[in-house]
Coordinates of C-alpha atoms in Angstrom, one line a residue:
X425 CA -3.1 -19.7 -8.3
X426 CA 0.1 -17.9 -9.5
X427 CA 2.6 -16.1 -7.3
X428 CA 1.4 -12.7 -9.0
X429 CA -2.2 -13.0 -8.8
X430 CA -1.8 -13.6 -4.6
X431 CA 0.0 -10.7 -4.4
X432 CA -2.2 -8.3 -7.0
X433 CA -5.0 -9.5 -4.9
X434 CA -3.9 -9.0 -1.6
X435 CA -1.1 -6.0 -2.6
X436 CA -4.3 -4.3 -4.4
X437 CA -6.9 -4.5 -1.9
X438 CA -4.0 -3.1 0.3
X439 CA -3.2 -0.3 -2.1
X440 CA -6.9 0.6 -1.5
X441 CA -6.8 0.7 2.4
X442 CA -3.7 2.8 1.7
X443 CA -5.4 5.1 -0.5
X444 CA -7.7 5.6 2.5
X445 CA -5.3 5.7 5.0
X446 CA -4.0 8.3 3.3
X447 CA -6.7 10.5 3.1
X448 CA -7.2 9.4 7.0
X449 CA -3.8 11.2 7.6
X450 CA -3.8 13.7 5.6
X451 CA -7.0 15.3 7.3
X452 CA -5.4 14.4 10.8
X453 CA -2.9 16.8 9.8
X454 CA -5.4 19.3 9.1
X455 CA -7.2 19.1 11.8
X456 CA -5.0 18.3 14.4
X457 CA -1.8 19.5 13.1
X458 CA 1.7 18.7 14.4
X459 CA 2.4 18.2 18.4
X460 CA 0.4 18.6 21.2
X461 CA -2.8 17.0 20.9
X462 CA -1.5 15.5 17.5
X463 CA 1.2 13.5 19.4
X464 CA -1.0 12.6 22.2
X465 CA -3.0 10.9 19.9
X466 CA -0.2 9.3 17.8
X467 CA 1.1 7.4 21.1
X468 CA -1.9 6.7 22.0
X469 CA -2.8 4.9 18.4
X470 CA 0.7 3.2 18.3
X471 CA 0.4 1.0 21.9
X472 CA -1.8 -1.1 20.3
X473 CA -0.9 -0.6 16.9
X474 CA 2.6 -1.8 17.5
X475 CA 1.3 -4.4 19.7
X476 CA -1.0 -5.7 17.0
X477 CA 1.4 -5.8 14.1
X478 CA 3.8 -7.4 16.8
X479 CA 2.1 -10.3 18.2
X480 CA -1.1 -10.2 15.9
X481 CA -0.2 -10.1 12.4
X482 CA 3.8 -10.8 13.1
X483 CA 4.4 -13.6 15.7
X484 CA 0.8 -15.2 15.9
X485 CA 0.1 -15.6 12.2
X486 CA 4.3 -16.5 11.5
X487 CA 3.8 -19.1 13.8
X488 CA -0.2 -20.4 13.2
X489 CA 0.2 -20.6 9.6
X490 CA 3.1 -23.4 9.4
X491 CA 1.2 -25.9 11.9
X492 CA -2.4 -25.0 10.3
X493 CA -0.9 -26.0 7.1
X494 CA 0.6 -29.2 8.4
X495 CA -2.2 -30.3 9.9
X496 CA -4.8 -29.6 6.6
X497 CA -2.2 -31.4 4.5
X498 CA -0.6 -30.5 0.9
X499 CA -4.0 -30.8 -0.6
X500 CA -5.8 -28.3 -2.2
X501 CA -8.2 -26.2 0.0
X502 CA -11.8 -26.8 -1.9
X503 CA -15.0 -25.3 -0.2
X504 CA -16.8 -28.1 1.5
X505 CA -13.7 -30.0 2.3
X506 CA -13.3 -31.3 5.9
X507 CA -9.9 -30.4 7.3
X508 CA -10.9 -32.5 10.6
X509 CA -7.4 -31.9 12.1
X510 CA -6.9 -28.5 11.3
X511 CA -10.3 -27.4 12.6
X512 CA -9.7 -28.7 15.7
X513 CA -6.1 -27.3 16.3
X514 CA -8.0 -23.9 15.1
X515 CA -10.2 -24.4 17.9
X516 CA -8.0 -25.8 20.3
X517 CA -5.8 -22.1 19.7
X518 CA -9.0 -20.0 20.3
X519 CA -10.1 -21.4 23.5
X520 CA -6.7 -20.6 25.0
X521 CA -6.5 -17.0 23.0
X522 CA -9.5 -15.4 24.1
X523 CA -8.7 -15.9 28.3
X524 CA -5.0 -14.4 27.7
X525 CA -6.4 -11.7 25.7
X526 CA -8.9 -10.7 28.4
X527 CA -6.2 -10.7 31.1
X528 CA -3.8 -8.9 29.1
X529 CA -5.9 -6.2 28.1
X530 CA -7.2 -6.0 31.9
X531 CA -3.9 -5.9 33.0
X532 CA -2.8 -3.1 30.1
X533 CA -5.5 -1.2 31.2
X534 CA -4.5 -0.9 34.5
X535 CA -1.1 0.0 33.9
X536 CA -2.0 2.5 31.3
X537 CA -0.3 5.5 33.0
X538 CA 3.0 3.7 33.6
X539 CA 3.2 2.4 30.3
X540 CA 2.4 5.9 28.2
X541 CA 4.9 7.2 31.1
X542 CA 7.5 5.3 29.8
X543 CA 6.7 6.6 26.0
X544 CA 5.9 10.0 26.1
X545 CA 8.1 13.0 25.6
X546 CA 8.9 15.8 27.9
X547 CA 6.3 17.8 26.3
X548 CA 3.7 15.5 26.6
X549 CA 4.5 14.7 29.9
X550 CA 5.1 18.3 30.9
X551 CA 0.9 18.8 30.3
X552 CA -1.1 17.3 32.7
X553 CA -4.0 17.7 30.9
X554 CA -3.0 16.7 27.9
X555 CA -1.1 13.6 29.3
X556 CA -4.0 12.5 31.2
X557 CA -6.2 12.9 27.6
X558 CA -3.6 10.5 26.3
X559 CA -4.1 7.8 28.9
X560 CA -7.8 8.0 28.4
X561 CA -7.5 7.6 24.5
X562 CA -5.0 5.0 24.6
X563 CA -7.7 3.0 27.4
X564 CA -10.5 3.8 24.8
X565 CA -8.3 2.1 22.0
X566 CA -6.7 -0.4 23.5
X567 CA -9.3 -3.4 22.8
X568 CA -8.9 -2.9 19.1
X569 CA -6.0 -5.5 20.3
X570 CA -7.8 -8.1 21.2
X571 CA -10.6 -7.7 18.5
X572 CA -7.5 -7.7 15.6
X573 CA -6.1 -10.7 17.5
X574 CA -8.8 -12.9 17.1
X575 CA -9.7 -11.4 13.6
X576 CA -5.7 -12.4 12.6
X577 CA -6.5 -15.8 13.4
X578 CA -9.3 -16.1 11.2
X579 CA -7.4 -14.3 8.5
X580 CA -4.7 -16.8 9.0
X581 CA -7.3 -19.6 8.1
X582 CA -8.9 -17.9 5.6
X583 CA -5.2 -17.2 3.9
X584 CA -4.2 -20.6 4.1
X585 CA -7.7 -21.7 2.4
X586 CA -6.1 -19.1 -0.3
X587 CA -8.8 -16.7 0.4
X588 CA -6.6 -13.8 0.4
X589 CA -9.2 -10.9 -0.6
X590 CA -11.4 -11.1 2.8
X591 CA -8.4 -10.3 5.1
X592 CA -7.0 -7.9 2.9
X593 CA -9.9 -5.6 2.4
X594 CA -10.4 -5.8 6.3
X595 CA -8.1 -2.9 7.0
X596 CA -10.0 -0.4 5.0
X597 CA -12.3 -0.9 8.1
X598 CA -10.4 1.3 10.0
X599 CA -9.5 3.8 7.6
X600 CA -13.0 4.4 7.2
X601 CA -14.0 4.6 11.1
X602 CA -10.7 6.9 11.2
X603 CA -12.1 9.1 8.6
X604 CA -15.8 9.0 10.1
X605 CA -14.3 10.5 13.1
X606 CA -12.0 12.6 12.0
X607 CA -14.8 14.2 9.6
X608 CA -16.8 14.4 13.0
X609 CA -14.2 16.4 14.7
X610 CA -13.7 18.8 11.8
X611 CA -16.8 19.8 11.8
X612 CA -16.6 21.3 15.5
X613 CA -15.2 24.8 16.0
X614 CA -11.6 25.1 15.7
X615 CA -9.9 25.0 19.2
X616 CA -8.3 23.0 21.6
X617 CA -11.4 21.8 22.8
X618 CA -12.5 20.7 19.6
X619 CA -8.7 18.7 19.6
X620 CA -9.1 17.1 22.5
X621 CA -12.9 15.8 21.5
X622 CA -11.4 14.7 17.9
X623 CA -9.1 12.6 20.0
X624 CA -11.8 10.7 22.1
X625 CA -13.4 10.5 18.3
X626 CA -10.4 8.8 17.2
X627 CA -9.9 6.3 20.0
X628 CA -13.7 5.3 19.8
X629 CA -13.3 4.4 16.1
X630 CA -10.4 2.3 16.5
X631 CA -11.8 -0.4 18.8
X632 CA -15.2 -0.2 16.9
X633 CA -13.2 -0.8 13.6
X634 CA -11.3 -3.9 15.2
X635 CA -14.6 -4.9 16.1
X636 CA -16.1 -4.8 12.4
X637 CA -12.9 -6.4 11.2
X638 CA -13.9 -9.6 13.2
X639 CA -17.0 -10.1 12.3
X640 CA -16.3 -9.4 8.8
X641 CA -13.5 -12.1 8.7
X642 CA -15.7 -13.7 11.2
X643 CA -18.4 -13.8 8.0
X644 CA -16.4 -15.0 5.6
X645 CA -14.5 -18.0 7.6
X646 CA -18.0 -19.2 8.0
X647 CA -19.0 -18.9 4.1
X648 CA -15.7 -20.8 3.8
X649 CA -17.4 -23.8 5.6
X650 CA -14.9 -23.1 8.7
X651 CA -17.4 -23.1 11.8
X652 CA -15.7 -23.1 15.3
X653 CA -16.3 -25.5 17.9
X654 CA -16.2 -23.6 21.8
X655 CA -14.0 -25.1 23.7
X656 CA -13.1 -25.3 27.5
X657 CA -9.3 -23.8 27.5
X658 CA -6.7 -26.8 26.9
X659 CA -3.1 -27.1 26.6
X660 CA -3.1 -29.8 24.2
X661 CA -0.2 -30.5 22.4
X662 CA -0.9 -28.5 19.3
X663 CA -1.2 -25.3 21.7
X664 CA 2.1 -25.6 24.0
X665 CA 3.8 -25.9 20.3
X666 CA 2.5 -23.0 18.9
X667 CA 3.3 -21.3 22.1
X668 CA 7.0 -22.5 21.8
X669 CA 6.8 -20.7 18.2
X670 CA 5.5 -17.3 19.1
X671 CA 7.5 -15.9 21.1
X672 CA 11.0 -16.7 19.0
X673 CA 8.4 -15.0 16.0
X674 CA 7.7 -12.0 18.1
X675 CA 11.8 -11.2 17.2
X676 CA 12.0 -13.3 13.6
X677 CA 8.4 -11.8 12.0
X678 CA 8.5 -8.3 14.3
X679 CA 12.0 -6.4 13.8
X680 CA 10.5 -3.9 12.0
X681 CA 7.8 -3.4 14.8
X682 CA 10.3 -3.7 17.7
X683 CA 12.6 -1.1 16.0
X684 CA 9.4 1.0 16.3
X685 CA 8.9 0.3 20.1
X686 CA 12.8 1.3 20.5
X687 CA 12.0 4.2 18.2
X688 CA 9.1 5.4 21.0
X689 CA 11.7 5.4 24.0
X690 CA 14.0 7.6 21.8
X691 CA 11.5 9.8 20.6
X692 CA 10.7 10.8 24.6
X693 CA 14.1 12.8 24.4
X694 CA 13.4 14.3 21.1
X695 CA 11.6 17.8 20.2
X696 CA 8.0 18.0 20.4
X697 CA 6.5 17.4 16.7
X698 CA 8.9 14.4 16.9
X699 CA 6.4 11.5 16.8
X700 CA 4.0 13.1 14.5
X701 CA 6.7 13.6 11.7
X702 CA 7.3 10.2 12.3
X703 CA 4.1 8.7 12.2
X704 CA 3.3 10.7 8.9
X705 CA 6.6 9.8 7.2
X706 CA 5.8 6.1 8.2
X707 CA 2.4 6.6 6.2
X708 CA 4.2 6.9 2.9
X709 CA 6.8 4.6 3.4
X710 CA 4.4 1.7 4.9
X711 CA 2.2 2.5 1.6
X712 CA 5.0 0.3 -1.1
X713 CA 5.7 -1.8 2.6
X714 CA 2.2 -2.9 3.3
X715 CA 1.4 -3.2 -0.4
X716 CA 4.3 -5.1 -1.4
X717 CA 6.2 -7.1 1.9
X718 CA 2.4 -8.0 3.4
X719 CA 1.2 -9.2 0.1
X720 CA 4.5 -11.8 -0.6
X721 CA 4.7 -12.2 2.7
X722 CA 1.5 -13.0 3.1
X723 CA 1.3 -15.6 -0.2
X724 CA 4.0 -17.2 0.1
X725 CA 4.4 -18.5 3.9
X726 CA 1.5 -21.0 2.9
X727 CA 2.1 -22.0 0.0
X728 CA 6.0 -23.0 0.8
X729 CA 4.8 -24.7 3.8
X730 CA 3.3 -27.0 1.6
X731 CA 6.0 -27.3 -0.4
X732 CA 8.2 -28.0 2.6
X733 CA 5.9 -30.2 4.1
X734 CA 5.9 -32.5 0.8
X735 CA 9.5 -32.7 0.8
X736 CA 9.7 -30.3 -2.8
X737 CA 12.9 -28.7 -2.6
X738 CA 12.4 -27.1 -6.0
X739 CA 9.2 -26.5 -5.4
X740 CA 10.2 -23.8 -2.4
X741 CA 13.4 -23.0 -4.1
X742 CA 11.0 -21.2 -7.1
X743 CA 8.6 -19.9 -5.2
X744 CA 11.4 -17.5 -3.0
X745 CA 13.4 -16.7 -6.5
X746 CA 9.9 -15.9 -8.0
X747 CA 9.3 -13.4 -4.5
X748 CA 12.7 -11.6 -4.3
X749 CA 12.9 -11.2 -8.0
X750 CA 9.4 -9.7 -7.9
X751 CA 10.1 -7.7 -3.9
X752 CA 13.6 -6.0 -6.0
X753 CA 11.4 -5.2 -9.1
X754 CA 8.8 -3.3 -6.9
X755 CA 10.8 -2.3 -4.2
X756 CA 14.0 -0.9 -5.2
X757 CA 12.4 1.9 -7.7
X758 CA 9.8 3.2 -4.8
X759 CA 12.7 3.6 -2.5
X760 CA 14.1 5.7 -5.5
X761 CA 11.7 7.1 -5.9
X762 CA 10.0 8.5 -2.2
X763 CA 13.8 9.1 -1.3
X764 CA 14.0 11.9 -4.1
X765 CA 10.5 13.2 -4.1
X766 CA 9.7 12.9 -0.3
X767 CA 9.8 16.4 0.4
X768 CA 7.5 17.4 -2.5
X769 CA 5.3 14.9 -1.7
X770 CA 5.1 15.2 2.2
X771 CA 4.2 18.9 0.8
X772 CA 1.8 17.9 -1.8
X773 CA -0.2 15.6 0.9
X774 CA 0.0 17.0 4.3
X775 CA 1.0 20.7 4.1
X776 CA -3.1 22.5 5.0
X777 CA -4.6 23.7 7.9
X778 CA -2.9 23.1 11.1
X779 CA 0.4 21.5 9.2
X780 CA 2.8 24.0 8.0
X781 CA 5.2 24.0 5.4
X782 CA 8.0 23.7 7.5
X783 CA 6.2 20.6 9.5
X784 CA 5.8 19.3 6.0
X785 CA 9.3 19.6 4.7
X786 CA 10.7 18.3 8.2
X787 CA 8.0 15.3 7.6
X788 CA 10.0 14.6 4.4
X789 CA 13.3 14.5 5.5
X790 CA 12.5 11.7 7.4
X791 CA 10.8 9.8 4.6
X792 CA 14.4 9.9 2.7
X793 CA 16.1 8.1 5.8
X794 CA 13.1 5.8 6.1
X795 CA 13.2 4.7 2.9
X796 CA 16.6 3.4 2.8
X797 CA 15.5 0.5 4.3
X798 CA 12.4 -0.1 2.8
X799 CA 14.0 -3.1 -0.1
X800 CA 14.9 -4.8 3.0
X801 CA 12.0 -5.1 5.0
X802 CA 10.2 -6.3 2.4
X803 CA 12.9 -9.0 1.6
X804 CA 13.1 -9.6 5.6
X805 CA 9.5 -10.9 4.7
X806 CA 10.0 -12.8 1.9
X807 CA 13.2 -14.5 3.5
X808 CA 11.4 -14.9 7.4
X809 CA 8.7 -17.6 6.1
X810 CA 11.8 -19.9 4.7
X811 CA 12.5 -20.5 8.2
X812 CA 9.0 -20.7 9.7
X813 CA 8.2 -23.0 7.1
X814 CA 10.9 -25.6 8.3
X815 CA 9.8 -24.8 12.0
X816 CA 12.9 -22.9 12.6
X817 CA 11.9 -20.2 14.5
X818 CA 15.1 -19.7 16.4
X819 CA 17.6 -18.2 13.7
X820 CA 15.4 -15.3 13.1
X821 CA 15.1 -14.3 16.7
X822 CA 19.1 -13.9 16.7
X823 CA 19.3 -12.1 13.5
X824 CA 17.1 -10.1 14.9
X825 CA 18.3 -9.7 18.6
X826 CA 21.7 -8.6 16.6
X827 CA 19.8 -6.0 13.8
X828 CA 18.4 -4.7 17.3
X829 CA 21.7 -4.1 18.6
X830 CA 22.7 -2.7 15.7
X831 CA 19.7 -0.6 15.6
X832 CA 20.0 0.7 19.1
X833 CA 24.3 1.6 18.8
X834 CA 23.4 3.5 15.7
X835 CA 20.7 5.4 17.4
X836 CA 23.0 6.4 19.9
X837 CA 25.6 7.5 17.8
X838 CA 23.1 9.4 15.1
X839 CA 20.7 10.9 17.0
X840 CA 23.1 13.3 18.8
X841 CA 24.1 14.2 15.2
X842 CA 20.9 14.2 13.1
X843 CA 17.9 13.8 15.6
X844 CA 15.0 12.3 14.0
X845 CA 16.9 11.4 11.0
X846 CA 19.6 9.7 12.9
X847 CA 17.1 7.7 14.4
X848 CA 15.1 7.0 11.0
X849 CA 18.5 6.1 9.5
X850 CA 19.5 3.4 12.2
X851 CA 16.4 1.2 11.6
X852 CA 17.1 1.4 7.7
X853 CA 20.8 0.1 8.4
X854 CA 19.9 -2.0 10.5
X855 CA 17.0 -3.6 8.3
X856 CA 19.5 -4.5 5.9
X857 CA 21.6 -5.8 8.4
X858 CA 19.0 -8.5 9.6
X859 CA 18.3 -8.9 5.6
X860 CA 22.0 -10.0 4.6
X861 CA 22.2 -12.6 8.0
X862 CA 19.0 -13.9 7.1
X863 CA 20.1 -14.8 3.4
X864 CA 22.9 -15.8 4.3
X865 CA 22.3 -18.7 6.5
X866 CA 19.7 -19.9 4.5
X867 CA 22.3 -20.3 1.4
X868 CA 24.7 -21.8 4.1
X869 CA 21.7 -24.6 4.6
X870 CA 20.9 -25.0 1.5
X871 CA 17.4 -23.6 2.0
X872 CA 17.3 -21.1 -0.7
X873 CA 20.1 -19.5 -3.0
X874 CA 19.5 -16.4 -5.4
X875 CA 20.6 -17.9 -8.9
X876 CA 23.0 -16.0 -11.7
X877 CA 20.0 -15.2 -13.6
X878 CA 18.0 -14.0 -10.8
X879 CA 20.9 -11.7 -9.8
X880 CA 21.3 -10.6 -13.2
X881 CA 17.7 -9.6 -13.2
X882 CA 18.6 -7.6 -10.1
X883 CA 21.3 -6.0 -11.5
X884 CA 19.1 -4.5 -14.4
X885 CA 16.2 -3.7 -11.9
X886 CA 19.2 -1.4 -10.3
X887 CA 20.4 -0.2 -13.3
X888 CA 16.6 0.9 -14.7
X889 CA 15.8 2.3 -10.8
X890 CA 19.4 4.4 -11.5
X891 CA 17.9 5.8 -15.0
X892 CA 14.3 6.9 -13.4
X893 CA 16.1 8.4 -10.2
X894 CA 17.9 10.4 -12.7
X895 CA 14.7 11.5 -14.2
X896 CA 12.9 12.1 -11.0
X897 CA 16.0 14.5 -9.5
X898 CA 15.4 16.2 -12.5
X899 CA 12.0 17.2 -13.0
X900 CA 11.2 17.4 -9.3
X901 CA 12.3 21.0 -9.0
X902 CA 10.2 22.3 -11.6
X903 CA 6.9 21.5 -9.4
X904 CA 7.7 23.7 -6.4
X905 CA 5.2 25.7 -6.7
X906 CA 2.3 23.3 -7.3
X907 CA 3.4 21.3 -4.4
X908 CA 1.5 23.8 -2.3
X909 CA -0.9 25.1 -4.3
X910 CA -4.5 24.1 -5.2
X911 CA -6.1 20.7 -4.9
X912 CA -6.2 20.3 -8.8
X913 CA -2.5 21.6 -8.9
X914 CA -1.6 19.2 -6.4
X915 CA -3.1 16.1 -8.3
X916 CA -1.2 17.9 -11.7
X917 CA 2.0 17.8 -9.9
X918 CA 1.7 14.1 -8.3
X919 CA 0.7 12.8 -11.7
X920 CA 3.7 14.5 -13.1
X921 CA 5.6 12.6 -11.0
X922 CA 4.3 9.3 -10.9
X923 CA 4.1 9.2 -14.6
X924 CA 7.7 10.3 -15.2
X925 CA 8.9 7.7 -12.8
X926 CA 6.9 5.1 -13.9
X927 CA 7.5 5.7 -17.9
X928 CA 11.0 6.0 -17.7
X929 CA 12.0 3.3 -15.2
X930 CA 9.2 0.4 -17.1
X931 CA 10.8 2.2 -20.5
X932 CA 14.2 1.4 -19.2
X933 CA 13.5 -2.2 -17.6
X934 CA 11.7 -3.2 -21.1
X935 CA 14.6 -2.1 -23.0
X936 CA 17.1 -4.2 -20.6
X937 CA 15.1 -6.8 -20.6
X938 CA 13.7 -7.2 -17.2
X939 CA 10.3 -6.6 -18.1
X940 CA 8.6 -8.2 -21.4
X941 CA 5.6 -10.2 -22.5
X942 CA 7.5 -13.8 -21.6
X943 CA 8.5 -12.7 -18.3
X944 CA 5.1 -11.4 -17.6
X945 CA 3.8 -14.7 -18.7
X946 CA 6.1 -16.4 -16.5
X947 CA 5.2 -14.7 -13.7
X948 CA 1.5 -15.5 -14.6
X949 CA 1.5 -18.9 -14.9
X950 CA 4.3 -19.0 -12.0
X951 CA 2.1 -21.6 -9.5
X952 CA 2.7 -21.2 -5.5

């Protein structure tokens, strides 16, 4: 299957969980506005959020995925094939998972009020009430955690199997039991008591939807032919080197997550509204993030671990030119692109109900410092795996103890200055930071290096991305108006956008040559 078809599969059943995550925030912001109960809520969601993307999707798969592989072999992954070896290993990992996963979650429970203590901000913590409503939601939502850990490890297998589509269309689970609930609390009478019950709504619908999530991907690992086998707990051998992995993943996989767990102990000192702007800003900026970094991220660690373990240097060598050619060509014109239009946008979506303008505009101001970093977390993922696939899970963990240090100095220096855009601003720099030490040790090794033509590629992606900034700066302006107007005038003025950005920047890249029919078919037939 080609490099382009993993990712259209997995980036566009991720588009369409986006599309409802989307519509999941923006009636959040209607009915729950910005602050108070909204931020209650938004902490509450993120504990085991973060933790999920952290350990879960980050660390756990980063790690599985590379020792699955090697133990399934370079072979193809045909239904009805055996894969003795790497069944076992599969169930040797979940008879240890599940017992940690209990125990963890027992213990976060417990410690619930410490731990949102440490994370909320003075006026969240000023509100009894409102801080003892967060505690309850964040208890209520916290087994989503260990649901979407075990439903990572079957989307690990079923990824590996090159069954991308199951695991990727399991997020719009909880988009849909987001917007169930959130539909459910509109409908009370407006208030703070109706708040308050649209936050028990929310927490309820999150662990149900990690719930659905695993036995969905449950399902389809068994249509697969991948049946587990219970097992008493073990540390076999196969475990105790997976567990050596994951923690040296947490740090190589999870920057961008840890740089959000650093961001909640900053945002405690900042002005109420703080985390929601965040949150929402986050939603448009994860939307090229998720659709893009997972998908290459997600099709390539696989695939070069087969290369790797076949000894095909070329092979591997391809397959991360064919990803950061395609990660620059994707990535660098929606950075553009939400770092100009932000603001409108941010309007377009969010602005309604309880969300003012203002919120709205102060929401978009942080997409343009988020965004600056976006190219590299998406290349962070495409370089990561060439590590993990050679079992070299140490170098990541101190490029990114060091983009962490980076992160924290500049958050420390900018914050004073800008507030919340100092503090979106110091995870961007320090994204890129991580990028350039990551690429650069694996040219150093001989891993991977970015070849004149690919580079010249780049340069044209840049140039093209200049042209349709140009254009966007431009007609931007001229849709003030419809940026907060109707529904229909909305839609007119989003599609006014999107089509001048996309005309002139595919116009510009055709012309340059960085886009044609043989590239296309190159990137078709490109195998991983």
């Amino acid at each position: 299957m080609s490099l382009i078809r993993n990712v259209g599969t997995i980036g566009g059943l991720t588009a369409i969980s986006r599309v409802f995550g989307f519509a999941r925030d923006i009636l959040l912001a209607r009915v729950l506005g910005a602050g108070g109960m909204a931020d209650a809520w938004q902490l509450a969601f993120q504990l085991p959020n973060i933790f999920r993307r952290l350990f879960a999707e980050g660390a756990f798969a980063s790690a599985f995925v590379p020792l699955f592989n090697r133990r399934m072999g370079a072979g193809s992954a045909e239904e009805g094939e055996d894969h003795g070896e790497a069944r076992r290993f599969a169930d040797e990992v979940l008879a240890v998972l599940i017992p940690i996963l209990i125990v963890f979650s027992a213990l976060a429970l417990i410690a619930m009020p410490w731990i949102m203590g440490l994370f909320a901000s003075d006026a969240l913590a000023a509100s009894t009430e409102r801080f003892d409503l967060a505690i309850i939601m964040a208890r209520i939502a916290f087994p989503y955690l260990a649901f979407m850990s075990l439903a990572t490890l079957l989307a690990a297998i079923l990824n590996s199997l090159s069954r991308f589509a199951a695991a990727a269309a399991a997020p719009i689970l909880l988009n849909l039991c987001l917007i169930t609930a959130l539909l459910a609390g509109g409908s009370l009478e407006p208030g703070e008591a109706a708040r308050q019950q649209t936050g028990l709504y929310l927490a309820i619908a999150v662990s149900l939807s990690g719930l659905f999530q695993l036995v969905w991907l449950w399902f389809w690992a068994h249509r697969s032919g991948f049946r587990f086998a219970f097992r008493r707990p073990k540390l076999s051998g196969g475990v105790r080197e997976l567990g050596r992995l994951i923690l040296p993943a947490v740090f190589g996989a999870g920057v961008y997550q840890i740089s959000r767990f650093i961001d909640l102990f900053f945002l405690s000192a900042l002005p109420d509204k703080s985390i929601t702007f965040l949150a929402m800003a986050d939603r448009l900026n994860q939307l090229p993030l998720g659709i893009i970094g997972i998908a290459l991220g997600t099709a390539i660690l696989p695939a070069l671990s087969r290369f790797i373990a076949v000894d095909n240097t070329e092979g591997a060598q391809r397959l991360q030119s064919n990803a950061v050619e395609l990660a620059m060509l994707l990535t660098l014109p929606a950075a553009v692109a939400l770092f100009i239009t932000g603001d409108a946008l941010t309007r377009a979506f969010f602005f309604g109900g309880a969300y003012t303008v203002a919120d709205s505009m102060a929401t978009g101001a942080v997409v343009g410092a988020l965004v600056v970093g976006l190219p590299a977390y998406v290349l962070v993922k495409v370089l990561v795996p060439g590590f993990f696939a050679r079992a070299d899970t140490k170098t990541p963990v101190y490029t990114a103890a060091i983009s962490l240090m980076v992160n924290v100095a500049l958050n420390f220096i900018l914050i004073p200055k800008l507030g919340l855009i100092g503090l979106a601003l110091s995870g961007s720099i320090s994204a890129w930071c991580n990028c350039a030490m990551l690429y650069a040790l694996l040219a150093r090794h001989g891993h991977f290096r970015i070849s004149l033509l690919v580079a010249s590629r780049i340069a044209r992606i840049v140039l093209a991305t200049g042209l349709m900034g140009a254009a966007l700066w431009w007609v931007t302006p001229m849709g003030d108006d419809w940026f907060i107007g109707d529904t229909f005038e909305r839609i007119g003025a989003i599609i006014a956008l999107v089509a001048t950005g996309g005309t002139v920047f595919f116009a510009a890249a055709w012309l340059l040559g960085v886009v044609n029919r043989e590239t296309i078919g190159q990137l078709r037939r490109r195998k991983v």
